[in-house]
PDB file of C-alpha atoms in Angstrom:
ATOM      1  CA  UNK A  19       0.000   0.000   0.000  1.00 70.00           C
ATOM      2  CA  UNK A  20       0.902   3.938  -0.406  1.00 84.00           C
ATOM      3  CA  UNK A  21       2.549   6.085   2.704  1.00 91.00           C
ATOM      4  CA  UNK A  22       1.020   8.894   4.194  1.00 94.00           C
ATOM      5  CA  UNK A  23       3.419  10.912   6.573  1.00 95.00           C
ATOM      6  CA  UNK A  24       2.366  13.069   9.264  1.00 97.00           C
ATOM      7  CA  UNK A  25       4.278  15.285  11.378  1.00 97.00           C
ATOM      8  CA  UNK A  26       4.607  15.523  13.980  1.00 97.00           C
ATOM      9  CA  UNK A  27       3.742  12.910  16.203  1.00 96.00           C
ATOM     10  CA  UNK A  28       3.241  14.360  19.124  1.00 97.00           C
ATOM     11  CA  UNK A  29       3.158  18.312  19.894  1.00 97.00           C
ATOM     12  CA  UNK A  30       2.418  20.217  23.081  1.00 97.00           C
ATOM     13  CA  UNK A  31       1.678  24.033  22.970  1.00 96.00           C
ATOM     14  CA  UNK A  32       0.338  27.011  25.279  1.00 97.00           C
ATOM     15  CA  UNK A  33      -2.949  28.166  24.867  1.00 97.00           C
ATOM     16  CA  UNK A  34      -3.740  30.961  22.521  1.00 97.00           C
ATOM     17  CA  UNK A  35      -0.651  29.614  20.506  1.00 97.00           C
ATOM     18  CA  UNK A  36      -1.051  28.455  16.803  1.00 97.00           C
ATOM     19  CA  UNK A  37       0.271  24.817  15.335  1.00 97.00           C
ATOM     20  CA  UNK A  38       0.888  23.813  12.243  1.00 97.00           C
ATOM     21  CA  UNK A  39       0.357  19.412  11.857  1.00 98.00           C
ATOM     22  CA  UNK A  40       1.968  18.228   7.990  1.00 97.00           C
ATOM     23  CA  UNK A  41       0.376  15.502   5.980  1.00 96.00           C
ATOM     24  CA  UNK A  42       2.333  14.303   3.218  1.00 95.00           C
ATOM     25  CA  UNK A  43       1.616  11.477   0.742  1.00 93.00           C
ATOM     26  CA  UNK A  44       5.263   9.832  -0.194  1.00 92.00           C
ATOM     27  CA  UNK A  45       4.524   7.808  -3.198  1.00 88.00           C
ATOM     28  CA  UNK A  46       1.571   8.468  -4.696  1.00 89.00           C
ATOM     29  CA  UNK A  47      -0.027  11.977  -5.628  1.00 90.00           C
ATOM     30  CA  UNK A  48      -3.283  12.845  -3.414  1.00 88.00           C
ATOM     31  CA  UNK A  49      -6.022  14.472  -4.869  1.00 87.00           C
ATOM     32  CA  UNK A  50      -8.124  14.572  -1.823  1.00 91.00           C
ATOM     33  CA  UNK A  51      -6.982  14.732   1.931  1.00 93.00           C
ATOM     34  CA  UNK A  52      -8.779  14.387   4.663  1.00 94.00           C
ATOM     35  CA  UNK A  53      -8.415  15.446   7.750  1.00 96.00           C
ATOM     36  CA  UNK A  54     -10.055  14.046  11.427  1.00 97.00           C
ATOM     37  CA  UNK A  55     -10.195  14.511  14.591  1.00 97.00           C
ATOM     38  CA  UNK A  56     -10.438  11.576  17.664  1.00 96.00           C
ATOM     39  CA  UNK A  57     -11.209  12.055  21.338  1.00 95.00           C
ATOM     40  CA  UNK A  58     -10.049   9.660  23.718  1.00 92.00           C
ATOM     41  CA  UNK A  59     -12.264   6.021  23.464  1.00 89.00           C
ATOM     42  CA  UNK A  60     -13.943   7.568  20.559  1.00 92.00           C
ATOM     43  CA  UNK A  61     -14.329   7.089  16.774  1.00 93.00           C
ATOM     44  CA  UNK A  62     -12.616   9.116  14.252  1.00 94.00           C
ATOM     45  CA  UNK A  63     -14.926  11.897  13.467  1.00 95.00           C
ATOM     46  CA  UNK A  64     -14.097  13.908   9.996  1.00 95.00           C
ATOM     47  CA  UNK A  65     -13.468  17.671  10.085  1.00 96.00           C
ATOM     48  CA  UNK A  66     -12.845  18.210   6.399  1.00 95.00           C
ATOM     49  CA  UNK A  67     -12.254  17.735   3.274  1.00 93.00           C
ATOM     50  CA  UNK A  68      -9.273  19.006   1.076  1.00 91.00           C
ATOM     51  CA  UNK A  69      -8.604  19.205  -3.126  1.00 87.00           C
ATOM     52  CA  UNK A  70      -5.685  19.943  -4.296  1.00 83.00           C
ATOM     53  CA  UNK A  71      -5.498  23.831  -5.216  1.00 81.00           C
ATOM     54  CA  UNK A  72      -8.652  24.661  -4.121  1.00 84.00           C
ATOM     55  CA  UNK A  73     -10.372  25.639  -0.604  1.00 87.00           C
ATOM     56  CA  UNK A  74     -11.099  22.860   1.756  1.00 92.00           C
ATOM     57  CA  UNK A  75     -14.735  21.454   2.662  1.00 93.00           C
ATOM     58  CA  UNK A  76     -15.757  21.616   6.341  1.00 95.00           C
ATOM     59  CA  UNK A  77     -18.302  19.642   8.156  1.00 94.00           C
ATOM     60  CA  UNK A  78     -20.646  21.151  10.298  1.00 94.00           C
ATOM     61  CA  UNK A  79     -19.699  22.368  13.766  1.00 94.00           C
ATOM     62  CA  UNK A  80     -16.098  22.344  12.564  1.00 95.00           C
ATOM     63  CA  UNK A  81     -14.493  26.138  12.900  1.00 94.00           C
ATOM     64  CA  UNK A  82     -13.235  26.864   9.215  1.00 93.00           C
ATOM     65  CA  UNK A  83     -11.399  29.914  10.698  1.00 94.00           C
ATOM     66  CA  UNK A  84      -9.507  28.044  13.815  1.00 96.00           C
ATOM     67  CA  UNK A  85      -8.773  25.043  11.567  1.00 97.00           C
ATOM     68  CA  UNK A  86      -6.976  26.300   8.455  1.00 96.00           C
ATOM     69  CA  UNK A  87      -6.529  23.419   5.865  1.00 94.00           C
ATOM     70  CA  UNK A  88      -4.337  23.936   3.040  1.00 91.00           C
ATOM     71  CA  UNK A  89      -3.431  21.873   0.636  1.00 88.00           C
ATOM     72  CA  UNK A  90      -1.372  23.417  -2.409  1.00 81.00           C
ATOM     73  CA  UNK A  91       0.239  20.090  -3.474  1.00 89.00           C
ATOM     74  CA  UNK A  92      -0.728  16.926  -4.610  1.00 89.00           C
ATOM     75  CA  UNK A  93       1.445  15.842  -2.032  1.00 92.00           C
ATOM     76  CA  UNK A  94       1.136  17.976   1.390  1.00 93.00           C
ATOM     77  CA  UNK A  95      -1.557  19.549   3.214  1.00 94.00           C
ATOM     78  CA  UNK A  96      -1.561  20.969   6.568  1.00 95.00           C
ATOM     79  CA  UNK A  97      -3.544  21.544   9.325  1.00 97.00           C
ATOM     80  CA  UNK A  98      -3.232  24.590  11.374  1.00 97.00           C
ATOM     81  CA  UNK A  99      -5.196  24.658  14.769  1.00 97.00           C
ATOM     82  CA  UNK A 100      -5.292  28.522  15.806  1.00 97.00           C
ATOM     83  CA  UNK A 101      -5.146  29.957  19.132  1.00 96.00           C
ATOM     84  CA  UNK A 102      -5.308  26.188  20.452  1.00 97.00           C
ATOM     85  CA  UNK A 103      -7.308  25.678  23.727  1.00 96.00           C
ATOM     86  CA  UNK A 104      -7.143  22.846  26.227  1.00 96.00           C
ATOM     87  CA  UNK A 105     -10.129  21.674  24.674  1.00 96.00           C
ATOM     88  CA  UNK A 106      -8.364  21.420  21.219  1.00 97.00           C
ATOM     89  CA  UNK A 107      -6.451  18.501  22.474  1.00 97.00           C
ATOM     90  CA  UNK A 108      -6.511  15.725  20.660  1.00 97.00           C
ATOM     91  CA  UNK A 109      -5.096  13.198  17.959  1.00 97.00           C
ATOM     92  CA  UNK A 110      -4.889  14.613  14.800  1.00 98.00           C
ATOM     93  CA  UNK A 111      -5.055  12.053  11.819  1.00 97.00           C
ATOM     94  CA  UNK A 112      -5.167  12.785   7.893  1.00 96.00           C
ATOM     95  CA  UNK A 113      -5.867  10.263   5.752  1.00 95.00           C
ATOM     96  CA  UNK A 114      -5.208  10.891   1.477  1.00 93.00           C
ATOM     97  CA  UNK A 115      -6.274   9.494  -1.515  1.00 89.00           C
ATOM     98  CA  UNK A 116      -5.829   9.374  -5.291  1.00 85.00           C
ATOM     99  CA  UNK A 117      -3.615   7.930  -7.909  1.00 80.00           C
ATOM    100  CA  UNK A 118      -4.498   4.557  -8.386  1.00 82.00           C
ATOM    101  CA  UNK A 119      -5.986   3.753  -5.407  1.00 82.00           C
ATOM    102  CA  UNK A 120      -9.757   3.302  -4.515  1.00 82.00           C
ATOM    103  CA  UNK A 121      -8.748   2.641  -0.743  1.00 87.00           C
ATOM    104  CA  UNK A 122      -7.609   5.794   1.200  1.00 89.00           C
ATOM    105  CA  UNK A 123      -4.227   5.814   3.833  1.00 93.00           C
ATOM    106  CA  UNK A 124      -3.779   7.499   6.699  1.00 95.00           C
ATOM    107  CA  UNK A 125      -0.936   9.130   8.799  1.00 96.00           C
ATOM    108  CA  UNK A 126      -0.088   8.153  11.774  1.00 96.00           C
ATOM    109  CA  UNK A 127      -1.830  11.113  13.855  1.00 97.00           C
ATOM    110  CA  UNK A 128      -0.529  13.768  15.529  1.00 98.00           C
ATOM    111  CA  UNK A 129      -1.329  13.936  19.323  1.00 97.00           C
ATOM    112  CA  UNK A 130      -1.968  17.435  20.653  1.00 98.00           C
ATOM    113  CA  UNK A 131      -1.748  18.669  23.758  1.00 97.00           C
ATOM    114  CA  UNK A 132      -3.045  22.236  24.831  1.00 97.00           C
ATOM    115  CA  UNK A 133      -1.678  23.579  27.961  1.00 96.00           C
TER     116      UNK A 133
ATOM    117  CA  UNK B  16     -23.385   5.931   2.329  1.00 62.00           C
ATOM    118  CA  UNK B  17     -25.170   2.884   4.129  1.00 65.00           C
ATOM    119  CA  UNK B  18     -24.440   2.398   8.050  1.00 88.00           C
ATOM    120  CA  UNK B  19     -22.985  -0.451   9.635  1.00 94.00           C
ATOM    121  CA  UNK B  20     -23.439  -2.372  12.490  1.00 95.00           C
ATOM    122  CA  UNK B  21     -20.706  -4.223  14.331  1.00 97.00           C
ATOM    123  CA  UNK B  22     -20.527  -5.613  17.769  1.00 97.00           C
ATOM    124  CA  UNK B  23     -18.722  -3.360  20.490  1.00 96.00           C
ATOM    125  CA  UNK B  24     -16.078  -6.111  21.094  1.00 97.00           C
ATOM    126  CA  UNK B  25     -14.841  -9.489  20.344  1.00 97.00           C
ATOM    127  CA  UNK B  26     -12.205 -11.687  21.930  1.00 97.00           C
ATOM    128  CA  UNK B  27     -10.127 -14.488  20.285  1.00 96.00           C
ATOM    129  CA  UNK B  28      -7.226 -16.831  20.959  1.00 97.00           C
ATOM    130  CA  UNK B  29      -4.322 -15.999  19.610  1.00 97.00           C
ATOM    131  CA  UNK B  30      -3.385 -19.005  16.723  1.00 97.00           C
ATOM    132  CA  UNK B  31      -7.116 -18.859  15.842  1.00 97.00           C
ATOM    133  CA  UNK B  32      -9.380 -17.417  13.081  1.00 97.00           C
ATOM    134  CA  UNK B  33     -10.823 -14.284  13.860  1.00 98.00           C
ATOM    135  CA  UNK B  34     -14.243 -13.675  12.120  1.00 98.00           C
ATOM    136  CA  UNK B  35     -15.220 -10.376  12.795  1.00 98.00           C
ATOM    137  CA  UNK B  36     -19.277  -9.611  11.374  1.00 98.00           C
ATOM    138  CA  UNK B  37     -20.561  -6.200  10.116  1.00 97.00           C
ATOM    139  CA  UNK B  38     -23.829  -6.030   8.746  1.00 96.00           C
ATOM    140  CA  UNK B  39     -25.330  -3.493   6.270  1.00 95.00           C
ATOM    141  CA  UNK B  40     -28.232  -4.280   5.356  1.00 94.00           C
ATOM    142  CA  UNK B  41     -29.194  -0.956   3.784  1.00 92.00           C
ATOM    143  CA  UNK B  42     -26.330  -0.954   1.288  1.00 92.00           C
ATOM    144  CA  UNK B  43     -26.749   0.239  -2.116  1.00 89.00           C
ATOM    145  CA  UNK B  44     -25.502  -1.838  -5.291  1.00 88.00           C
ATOM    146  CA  UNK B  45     -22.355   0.438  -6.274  1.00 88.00           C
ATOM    147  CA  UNK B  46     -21.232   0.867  -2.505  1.00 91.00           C
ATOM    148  CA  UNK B  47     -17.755  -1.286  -1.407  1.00 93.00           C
ATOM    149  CA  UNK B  48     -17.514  -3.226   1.688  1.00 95.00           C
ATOM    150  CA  UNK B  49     -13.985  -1.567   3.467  1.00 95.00           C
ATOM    151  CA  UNK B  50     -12.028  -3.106   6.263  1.00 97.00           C
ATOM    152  CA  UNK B  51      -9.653  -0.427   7.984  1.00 97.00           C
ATOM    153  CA  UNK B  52      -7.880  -1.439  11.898  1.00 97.00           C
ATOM    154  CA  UNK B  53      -6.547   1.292  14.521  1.00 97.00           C
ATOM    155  CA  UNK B  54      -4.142  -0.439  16.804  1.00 96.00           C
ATOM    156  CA  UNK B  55      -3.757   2.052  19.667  1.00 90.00           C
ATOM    157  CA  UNK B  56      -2.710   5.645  19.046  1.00 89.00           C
ATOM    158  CA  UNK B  57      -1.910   4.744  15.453  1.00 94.00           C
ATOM    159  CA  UNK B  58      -3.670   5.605  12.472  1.00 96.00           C
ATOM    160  CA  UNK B  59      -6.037   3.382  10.587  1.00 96.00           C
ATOM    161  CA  UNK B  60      -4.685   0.863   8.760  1.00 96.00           C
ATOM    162  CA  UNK B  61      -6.074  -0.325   5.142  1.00 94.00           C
ATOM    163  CA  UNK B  62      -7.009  -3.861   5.544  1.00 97.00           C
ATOM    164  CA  UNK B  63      -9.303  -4.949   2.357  1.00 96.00           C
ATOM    165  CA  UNK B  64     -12.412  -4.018   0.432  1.00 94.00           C
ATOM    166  CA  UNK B  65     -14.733  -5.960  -2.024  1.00 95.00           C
ATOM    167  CA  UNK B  66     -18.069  -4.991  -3.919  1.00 94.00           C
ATOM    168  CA  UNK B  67     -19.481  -8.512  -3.598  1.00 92.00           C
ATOM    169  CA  UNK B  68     -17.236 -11.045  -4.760  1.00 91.00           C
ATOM    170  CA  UNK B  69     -14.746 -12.272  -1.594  1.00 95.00           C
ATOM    171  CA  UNK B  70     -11.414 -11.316  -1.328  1.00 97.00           C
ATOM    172  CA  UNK B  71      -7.998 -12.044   0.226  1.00 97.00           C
ATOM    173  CA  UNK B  72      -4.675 -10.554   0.764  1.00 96.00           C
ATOM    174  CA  UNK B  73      -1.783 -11.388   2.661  1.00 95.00           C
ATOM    175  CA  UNK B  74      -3.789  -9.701   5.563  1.00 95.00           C
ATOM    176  CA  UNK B  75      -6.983 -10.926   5.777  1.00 98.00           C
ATOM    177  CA  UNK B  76     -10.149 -12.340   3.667  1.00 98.00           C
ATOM    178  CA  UNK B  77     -13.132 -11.083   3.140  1.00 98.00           C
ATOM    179  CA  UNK B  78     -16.401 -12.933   2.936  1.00 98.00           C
ATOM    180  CA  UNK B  79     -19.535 -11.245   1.654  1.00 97.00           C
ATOM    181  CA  UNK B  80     -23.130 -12.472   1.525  1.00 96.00           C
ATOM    182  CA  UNK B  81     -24.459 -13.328  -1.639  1.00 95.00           C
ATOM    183  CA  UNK B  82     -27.254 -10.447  -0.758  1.00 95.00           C
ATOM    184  CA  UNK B  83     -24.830  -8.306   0.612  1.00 95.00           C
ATOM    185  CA  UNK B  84     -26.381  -7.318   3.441  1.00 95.00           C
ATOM    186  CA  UNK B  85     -23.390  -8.627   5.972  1.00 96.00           C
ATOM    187  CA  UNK B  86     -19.779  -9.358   5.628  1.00 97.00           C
ATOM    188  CA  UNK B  87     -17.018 -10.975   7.521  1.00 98.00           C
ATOM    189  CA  UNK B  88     -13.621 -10.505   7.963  1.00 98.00           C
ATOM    190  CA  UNK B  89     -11.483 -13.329   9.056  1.00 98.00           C
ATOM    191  CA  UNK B  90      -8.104 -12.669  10.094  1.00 98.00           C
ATOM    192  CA  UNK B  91      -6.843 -16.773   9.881  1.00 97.00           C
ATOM    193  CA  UNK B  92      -4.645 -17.073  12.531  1.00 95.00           C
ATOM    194  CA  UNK B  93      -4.590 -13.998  14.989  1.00 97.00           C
ATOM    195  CA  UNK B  94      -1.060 -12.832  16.852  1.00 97.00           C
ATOM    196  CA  UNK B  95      -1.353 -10.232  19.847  1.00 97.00           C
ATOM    197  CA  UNK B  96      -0.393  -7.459  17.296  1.00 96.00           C
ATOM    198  CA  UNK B  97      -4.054  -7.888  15.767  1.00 97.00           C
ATOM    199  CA  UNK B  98      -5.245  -6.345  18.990  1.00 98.00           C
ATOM    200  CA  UNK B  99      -6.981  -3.046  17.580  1.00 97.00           C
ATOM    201  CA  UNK B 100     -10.470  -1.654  16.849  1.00 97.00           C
ATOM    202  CA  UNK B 101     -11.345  -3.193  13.465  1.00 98.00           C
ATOM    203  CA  UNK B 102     -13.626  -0.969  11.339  1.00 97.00           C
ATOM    204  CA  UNK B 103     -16.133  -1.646   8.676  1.00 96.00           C
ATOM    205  CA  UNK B 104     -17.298   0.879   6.419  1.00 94.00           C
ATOM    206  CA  UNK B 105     -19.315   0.803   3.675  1.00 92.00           C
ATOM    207  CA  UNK B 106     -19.453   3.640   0.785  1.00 88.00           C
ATOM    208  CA  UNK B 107     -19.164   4.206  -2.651  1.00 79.00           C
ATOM    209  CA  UNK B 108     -15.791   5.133  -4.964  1.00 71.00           C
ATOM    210  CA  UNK B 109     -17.615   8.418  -6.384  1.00 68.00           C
ATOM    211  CA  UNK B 110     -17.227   9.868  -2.904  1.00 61.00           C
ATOM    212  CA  UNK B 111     -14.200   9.168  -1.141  1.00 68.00           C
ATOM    213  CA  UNK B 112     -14.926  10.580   2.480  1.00 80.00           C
ATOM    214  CA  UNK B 113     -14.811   7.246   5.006  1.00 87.00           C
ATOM    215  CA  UNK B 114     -17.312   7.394   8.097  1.00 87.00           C
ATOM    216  CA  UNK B 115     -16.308   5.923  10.601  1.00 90.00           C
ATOM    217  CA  UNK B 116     -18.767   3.833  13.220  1.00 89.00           C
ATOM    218  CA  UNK B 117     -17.770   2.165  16.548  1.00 91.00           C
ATOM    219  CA  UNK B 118     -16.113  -0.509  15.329  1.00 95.00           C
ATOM    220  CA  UNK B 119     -15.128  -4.020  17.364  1.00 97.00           C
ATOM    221  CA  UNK B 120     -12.215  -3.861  20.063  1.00 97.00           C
ATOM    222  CA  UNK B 121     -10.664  -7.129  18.960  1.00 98.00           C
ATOM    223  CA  UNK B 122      -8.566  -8.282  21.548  1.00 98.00           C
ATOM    224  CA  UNK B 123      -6.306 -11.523  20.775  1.00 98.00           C
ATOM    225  CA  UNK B 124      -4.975 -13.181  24.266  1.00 97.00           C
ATOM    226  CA  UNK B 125      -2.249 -15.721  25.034  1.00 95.00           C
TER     227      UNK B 125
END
């Protein structure tokens, strides 16, 4: 199967400060990214939806403007949680898909912590 | 995309098939069955999908009913590292958004 990179594992920030999680697809080129969000003993919920070169989709309830998604490359997007709060915390995962492939693949998540 | 329903947990012994059910009974004829696994504070992990012919890889197999309204996945002979919540999600390849449900807690013991 393809690679999908994330980075970085595992970030801890202050409150109020901004972070910036990478998704990158190694060896295949992504369309479409996805990007999701899991609480503790939860399921994976989806935030949004990203194209390549143009602006990402967001699910309801999801802040468009504290969770920037960009995604300029067929290979990277990013995810930038803005003035994170505690209750921002959380694991991070994107997921890609395109190329060849009619399954998608997903990063390994990025665990946030908000202090 | 049609939902699934899959029991909260399962146990098996670790040498043995693991046959893990979903059912979908509301699924639609150009949806895929898909088989993803999270093993703790990992990402999901592609295991196998089918439209309604079974399948195998080197992973797993994949059994669907001839009205496609349940599948199985049967991991042959479970290790300890098959531990993980093993999703099944159903949807078609027009829209490529995955929806996650509860999934089973598979836990594989000595």
């Amino acid at each position: 199967g393809a690679v999908v990179s994330q980075h970085p594992s595992r970030v801890i920030c202050k409150s109020g400060t901004s972070v910036k999680i990478e998704c990158r697809s190694l060896d295949f080129q992504a369309t479409t990214m996805f990007w999701y969000r899991q609480f503790p003993k939860k399921s994976l919920m989806l935030m949004a939806t990203s194209n390549e070169g143009s602006k990402a989709t967001y699910e309801q309830g999801v802040e468009k403007d504290k969770f920037l998604i960009n995604h300029a490359s067929l290979t990277l997007s990013t995810l930038t949680v803005t003035s994170a709060h505690p209750e921002d915390s959380s694991f991070y995962i994107c997921s890609a898909t395109g190329g060849s492939f009619e399954e998608a693949f997903f990063g390994q998540g990025t665990r946030l912590t908000v202090v | 995309d049609a939902k699934t329903t899959q029991p909260p947990s399962m146990d098996c012994a670790e040498g043995r098939a693991a046959n893990l059910p979903c059912n979908h009974s509301t699924i639609s004829g150009n949806e895929y069955v898909y088989w993803y696994r999270q093993i703790h504070s990992q990402g999901p992990q592609y295991i196998i999908h089918g439209l309604k012919n079974n399948e195998t890889n080197e992973m797993a197999s994949l059994i669907i009913t001839e009205d496609r309204k349940s599948s199985t996945l049967i991991l042959p002979h479970a290790t300890l590292r098959d531990t993980a919540v093993y999703y099944c999600i159903v949807k078609n390849n027009a829209g490529n958004m995955l929806t996650f449900g509860g999934g089973t807690r598979l836990m594989v013991k000595p």
